[in-house]
JSON list of C-alpha atoms in Angstrom, two decimals:
[
{"chain": "F", "resi": 130, "resn": "MET", "atom": "CA", "xyz": [22.38, -28.84, -11.85]},
{"chain": "F", "resi": 131, "resn": "ALA", "atom": "CA", "xyz": [22.24, -27.27, -15.31]},
{"chain": "F", "resi": 132, "resn": "SER", "atom": "CA", "xyz": [19.89, -24.33, -15.65]},
{"chain": "F", "resi": 133, "resn": "ARG", "atom": "CA", "xyz": [16.94, -24.81, -17.90]},
{"chain": "F", "resi": 134, "resn": "ARG", "atom": "CA", "xyz": [16.24, -22.16, -20.55]},
{"chain": "F", "resi": 135, "resn": "ARG", "atom": "CA", "xyz": [12.82, -20.66, -20.36]},
{"chain": "F", "resi": 136, "resn": "GLN", "atom": "CA", "xyz": [10.64, -21.29, -23.38]},
{"chain": "F", "resi": 137, "resn": "GLY", "atom": "CA", "xyz": [9.84, -18.16, -25.38]},
{"chain": "F", "resi": 138, "resn": "VAL", "atom": "CA", "xyz": [12.87, -16.14, -24.31]},
{"chain": "F", "resi": 139, "resn": "LEU", "atom": "CA", "xyz": [15.04, -14.66, -27.04]},
{"chain": "F", "resi": 140, "resn": "ASP", "atom": "CA", "xyz": [18.71, -14.36, -26.24]},
{"chain": "F", "resi": 141, "resn": "ALA", "atom": "CA", "xyz": [21.07, -12.08, -28.15]},
{"chain": "F", "resi": 142, "resn": "ASP", "atom": "CA", "xyz": [22.10, -14.83, -30.59]},
{"chain": "F", "resi": 143, "resn": "LYS", "atom": "CA", "xyz": [18.48, -15.65, -31.51]},
{"chain": "F", "resi": 144, "resn": "LYS", "atom": "CA", "xyz": [17.65, -11.96, -31.93]},
{"chain": "F", "resi": 145, "resn": "ARG", "atom": "CA", "xyz": [20.64, -11.54, -34.27]},
{"chain": "F", "resi": 146, "resn": "GLU", "atom": "CA", "xyz": [19.58, -14.61, -36.32]},
{"chain": "F", "resi": 147, "resn": "ILE", "atom": "CA", "xyz": [15.97, -13.31, -36.57]},
{"chain": "F", "resi": 148, "resn": "VAL", "atom": "CA", "xyz": [17.11, -9.92, -37.80]},
{"chain": "F", "resi": 149, "resn": "ALA", "atom": "CA", "xyz": [19.42, -11.55, -40.36]},
{"chain": "F", "resi": 150, "resn": "ILE", "atom": "CA", "xyz": [16.67, -13.81, -41.66]},
{"chain": "F", "resi": 151, "resn": "LEU", "atom": "CA", "xyz": [14.21, -10.91, -41.97]},
{"chain": "F", "resi": 152, "resn": "SER", "atom": "CA", "xyz": [16.80, -8.74, -43.72]},
{"chain": "F", "resi": 153, "resn": "VAL", "atom": "CA", "xyz": [16.94, -11.16, -46.71]},
{"chain": "F", "resi": 154, "resn": "GLY", "atom": "CA", "xyz": [13.18, -11.05, -47.11]},
{"chain": "F", "resi": 155, "resn": "CYS", "atom": "CA", "xyz": [11.91, -14.02, -45.10]},
{"chain": "F", "resi": 156, "resn": "SER", "atom": "CA", "xyz": [8.83, -13.73, -42.90]},
{"chain": "F", "resi": 157, "resn": "ARG", "atom": "CA", "xyz": [8.67, -13.72, -39.13]},
{"chain": "F", "resi": 158, "resn": "THR", "atom": "CA", "xyz": [7.14, -17.20, -39.40]},
{"chain": "F", "resi": 159, "resn": "VAL", "atom": "CA", "xyz": [10.27, -18.49, -41.14]},
{"chain": "F", "resi": 160, "resn": "ALA", "atom": "CA", "xyz": [12.53, -16.72, -38.64]},
{"chain": "F", "resi": 161, "resn": "ALA", "atom": "CA", "xyz": [10.60, -18.15, -35.69]},
{"chain": "F", "resi": 162, "resn": "LYS", "atom": "CA", "xyz": [10.80, -21.68, -37.05]},
{"chain": "F", "resi": 163, "resn": "TYR", "atom": "CA", "xyz": [14.52, -21.32, -37.67]},
{"chain": "F", "resi": 164, "resn": "VAL", "atom": "CA", "xyz": [15.35, -20.18, -34.10]},
{"chain": "F", "resi": 165, "resn": "GLY", "atom": "CA", "xyz": [12.78, -22.43, -32.46]},
{"chain": "F", "resi": 166, "resn": "CYS", "atom": "CA", "xyz": [10.20, -20.02, -31.12]},
{"chain": "F", "resi": 167, "resn": "SER", "atom": "CA", "xyz": [6.82, -18.61, -32.11]},
{"chain": "F", "resi": 168, "resn": "THR", "atom": "CA", "xyz": [6.01, -15.42, -33.96]},
{"chain": "F", "resi": 169, "resn": "GLU", "atom": "CA", "xyz": [4.26, -14.27, -30.78]},
{"chain": "F", "resi": 170, "resn": "THR", "atom": "CA", "xyz": [7.58, -14.63, -28.92]},
{"chain": "F", "resi": 171, "resn": "ILE", "atom": "CA", "xyz": [9.21, -12.35, -31.52]},
{"chain": "F", "resi": 172, "resn": "ARG", "atom": "CA", "xyz": [6.34, -9.84, -31.16]},
{"chain": "F", "resi": 173, "resn": "ARG", "atom": "CA", "xyz": [6.59, -9.84, -27.36]},
{"chain": "F", "resi": 174, "resn": "GLY", "atom": "CA", "xyz": [10.38, -9.57, -27.53]},
{"chain": "F", "resi": 175, "resn": "SER", "atom": "CA", "xyz": [10.12, -6.51, -29.77]},
{"chain": "F", "resi": 176, "resn": "LYS", "atom": "CA", "xyz": [7.67, -4.87, -27.32]},
{"chain": "F", "resi": 177, "resn": "ARG", "atom": "CA", "xyz": [9.99, -5.48, -24.36]},
{"chain": "F", "resi": 178, "resn": "ASP", "atom": "CA", "xyz": [13.20, -4.57, -26.17]},
{"chain": "F", "resi": 179, "resn": "THR", "atom": "CA", "xyz": [12.63, -1.41, -28.25]},
{"chain": "F", "resi": 180, "resn": "GLU", "atom": "CA", "xyz": [16.09, -1.67, -29.85]},
{"chain": "F", "resi": 181, "resn": "PHE", "atom": "CA", "xyz": [15.21, -5.19, -31.07]},
{"chain": "F", "resi": 182, "resn": "GLY", "atom": "CA", "xyz": [11.87, -3.82, -32.31]},
{"chain": "F", "resi": 183, "resn": "GLU", "atom": "CA", "xyz": [13.68, -1.13, -34.31]},
{"chain": "F", "resi": 184, "resn": "GLN", "atom": "CA", "xyz": [16.07, -3.73, -35.74]},
{"chain": "F", "resi": 185, "resn": "LEU", "atom": "CA", "xyz": [13.06, -5.80, -36.84]},
{"chain": "F", "resi": 186, "resn": "ARG", "atom": "CA", "xyz": [11.42, -2.83, -38.51]},
{"chain": "F", "resi": 187, "resn": "ARG", "atom": "CA", "xyz": [14.57, -1.90, -40.42]},
{"chain": "F", "resi": 188, "resn": "ALA", "atom": "CA", "xyz": [15.24, -5.52, -41.44]},
{"chain": "F", "resi": 189, "resn": "GLU", "atom": "CA", "xyz": [11.69, -5.99, -42.70]},
{"chain": "F", "resi": 190, "resn": "THR", "atom": "CA", "xyz": [11.74, -2.83, -44.81]},
{"chain": "F", "resi": 191, "resn": "GLY", "atom": "CA", "xyz": [15.38, -2.81, -45.92]},
{"chain": "F", "resi": 192, "resn": "HIS", "atom": "CA", "xyz": [15.13, -5.73, -48.34]},
{"chain": "F", "resi": 193, "resn": "GLU", "atom": "CA", "xyz": [12.06, -4.16, -49.97]},
{"chain": "F", "resi": 194, "resn": "LEU", "atom": "CA", "xyz": [13.97, -0.93, -50.56]},
{"chain": "F", "resi": 195, "resn": "ARG", "atom": "CA", "xyz": [16.90, -2.83, -52.12]},
{"chain": "F", "resi": 196, "resn": "TYR", "atom": "CA", "xyz": [14.58, -4.69, -54.54]},
{"chain": "F", "resi": 197, "resn": "LEU", "atom": "CA", "xyz": [12.85, -1.46, -55.55]},
{"chain": "F", "resi": 198, "resn": "GLN", "atom": "CA", "xyz": [16.23, 0.18, -56.17]},
{"chain": "F", "resi": 199, "resn": "LEU", "atom": "CA", "xyz": [17.19, -2.73, -58.45]},
{"chain": "F", "resi": 200, "resn": "ILE", "atom": "CA", "xyz": [13.92, -2.40, -60.38]},
{"chain": "F", "resi": 201, "resn": "GLN", "atom": "CA", "xyz": [14.35, 1.36, -60.67]},
{"chain": "F", "resi": 202, "resn": "GLY", "atom": "CA", "xyz": [17.95, 0.92, -61.84]},
{"chain": "F", "resi": 203, "resn": "ALA", "atom": "CA", "xyz": [16.91, -1.64, -64.46]},
{"chain": "F", "resi": 204, "resn": "ALA", "atom": "CA", "xyz": [14.08, 0.62, -65.68]},
{"chain": "F", "resi": 205, "resn": "LYS", "atom": "CA", "xyz": [16.58, 3.33, -66.58]},
{"chain": "F", "resi": 206, "resn": "ASP", "atom": "CA", "xyz": [17.75, 1.18, -69.49]},
{"chain": "F", "resi": 207, "resn": "ALA", "atom": "CA", "xyz": [15.15, 1.23, -72.26]},
{"chain": "F", "resi": 208, "resn": "LYS", "atom": "CA", "xyz": [15.64, -2.45, -73.04]},
{"chain": "F", "resi": 209, "resn": "TYR", "atom": "CA", "xyz": [14.41, -3.24, -69.50]},
{"chain": "F", "resi": 210, "resn": "TRP", "atom": "CA", "xyz": [11.19, -1.23, -69.82]},
{"chain": "F", "resi": 211, "resn": "ARG", "atom": "CA", "xyz": [9.27, -4.17, -68.31]},
{"chain": "F", "resi": 212, "resn": "ALA", "atom": "CA", "xyz": [10.81, -3.37, -64.94]},
{"chain": "F", "resi": 213, "resn": "ALA", "atom": "CA", "xyz": [9.19, 0.07, -65.06]},
{"chain": "F", "resi": 214, "resn": "ALA", "atom": "CA", "xyz": [5.88, -1.38, -66.23]},
{"chain": "F", "resi": 215, "resn": "TRP", "atom": "CA", "xyz": [5.95, -3.94, -63.43]},
{"chain": "F", "resi": 216, "resn": "ALA", "atom": "CA", "xyz": [6.61, -1.27, -60.81]},
{"chain": "F", "resi": 217, "resn": "LEU", "atom": "CA", "xyz": [3.82, 0.95, -62.11]},
{"chain": "F", "resi": 218, "resn": "GLU", "atom": "CA", "xyz": [1.33, -1.92, -62.22]},
{"chain": "F", "resi": 219, "resn": "ARG", "atom": "CA", "xyz": [1.98, -2.71, -58.58]},
{"chain": "F", "resi": 220, "resn": "LYS", "atom": "CA", "xyz": [2.31, 0.79, -57.22]},
{"chain": "F", "resi": 221, "resn": "TYR", "atom": "CA", "xyz": [-0.69, 2.19, -59.11]},
{"chain": "F", "resi": 222, "resn": "PRO", "atom": "CA", "xyz": [-2.87, -0.82, -59.99]},
{"chain": "F", "resi": 223, "resn": "GLU", "atom": "CA", "xyz": [-5.95, 1.33, -60.52]},
{"chain": "F", "resi": 224, "resn": "ARG", "atom": "CA", "xyz": [-4.17, 3.20, -63.36]},
{"chain": "F", "resi": 225, "resn": "TYR", "atom": "CA", "xyz": [-1.63, 0.71, -64.73]},
{"chain": "F", "resi": 226, "resn": "GLY", "atom": "CA", "xyz": [-2.90, -2.72, -63.62]},
{"chain": "F", "resi": 227, "resn": "GLN", "atom": "CA", "xyz": [-4.32, -5.26, -66.00]},
{"chain": "F", "resi": 228, "resn": "ARG", "atom": "CA", "xyz": [-7.97, -4.76, -66.80]},
{"chain": "F", "resi": 229, "resn": "PRO", "atom": "CA", "xyz": [-10.51, -7.56, -67.25]}
]
């Protein structure tokens, strides 16, 4: 008789897919839907497997760093000053954000 897979268990392939999805900027909700589990399953899996938890953390922050590096690179060229303005507005909204 074929063994039945337990619901809510993440195997190595699903973990790899989740990390890949998060690394391009998608949410845990999107990753969970893609692999066929819940976000709670991902959370529990990261608590049980600390290496997986670390991979999730790095994937979720890595894409943000890449985007900020692109903005910073564009802002170095005076003709792309808007990239610098955009970054300042979001990083320091109390000083550079739009006012009513």
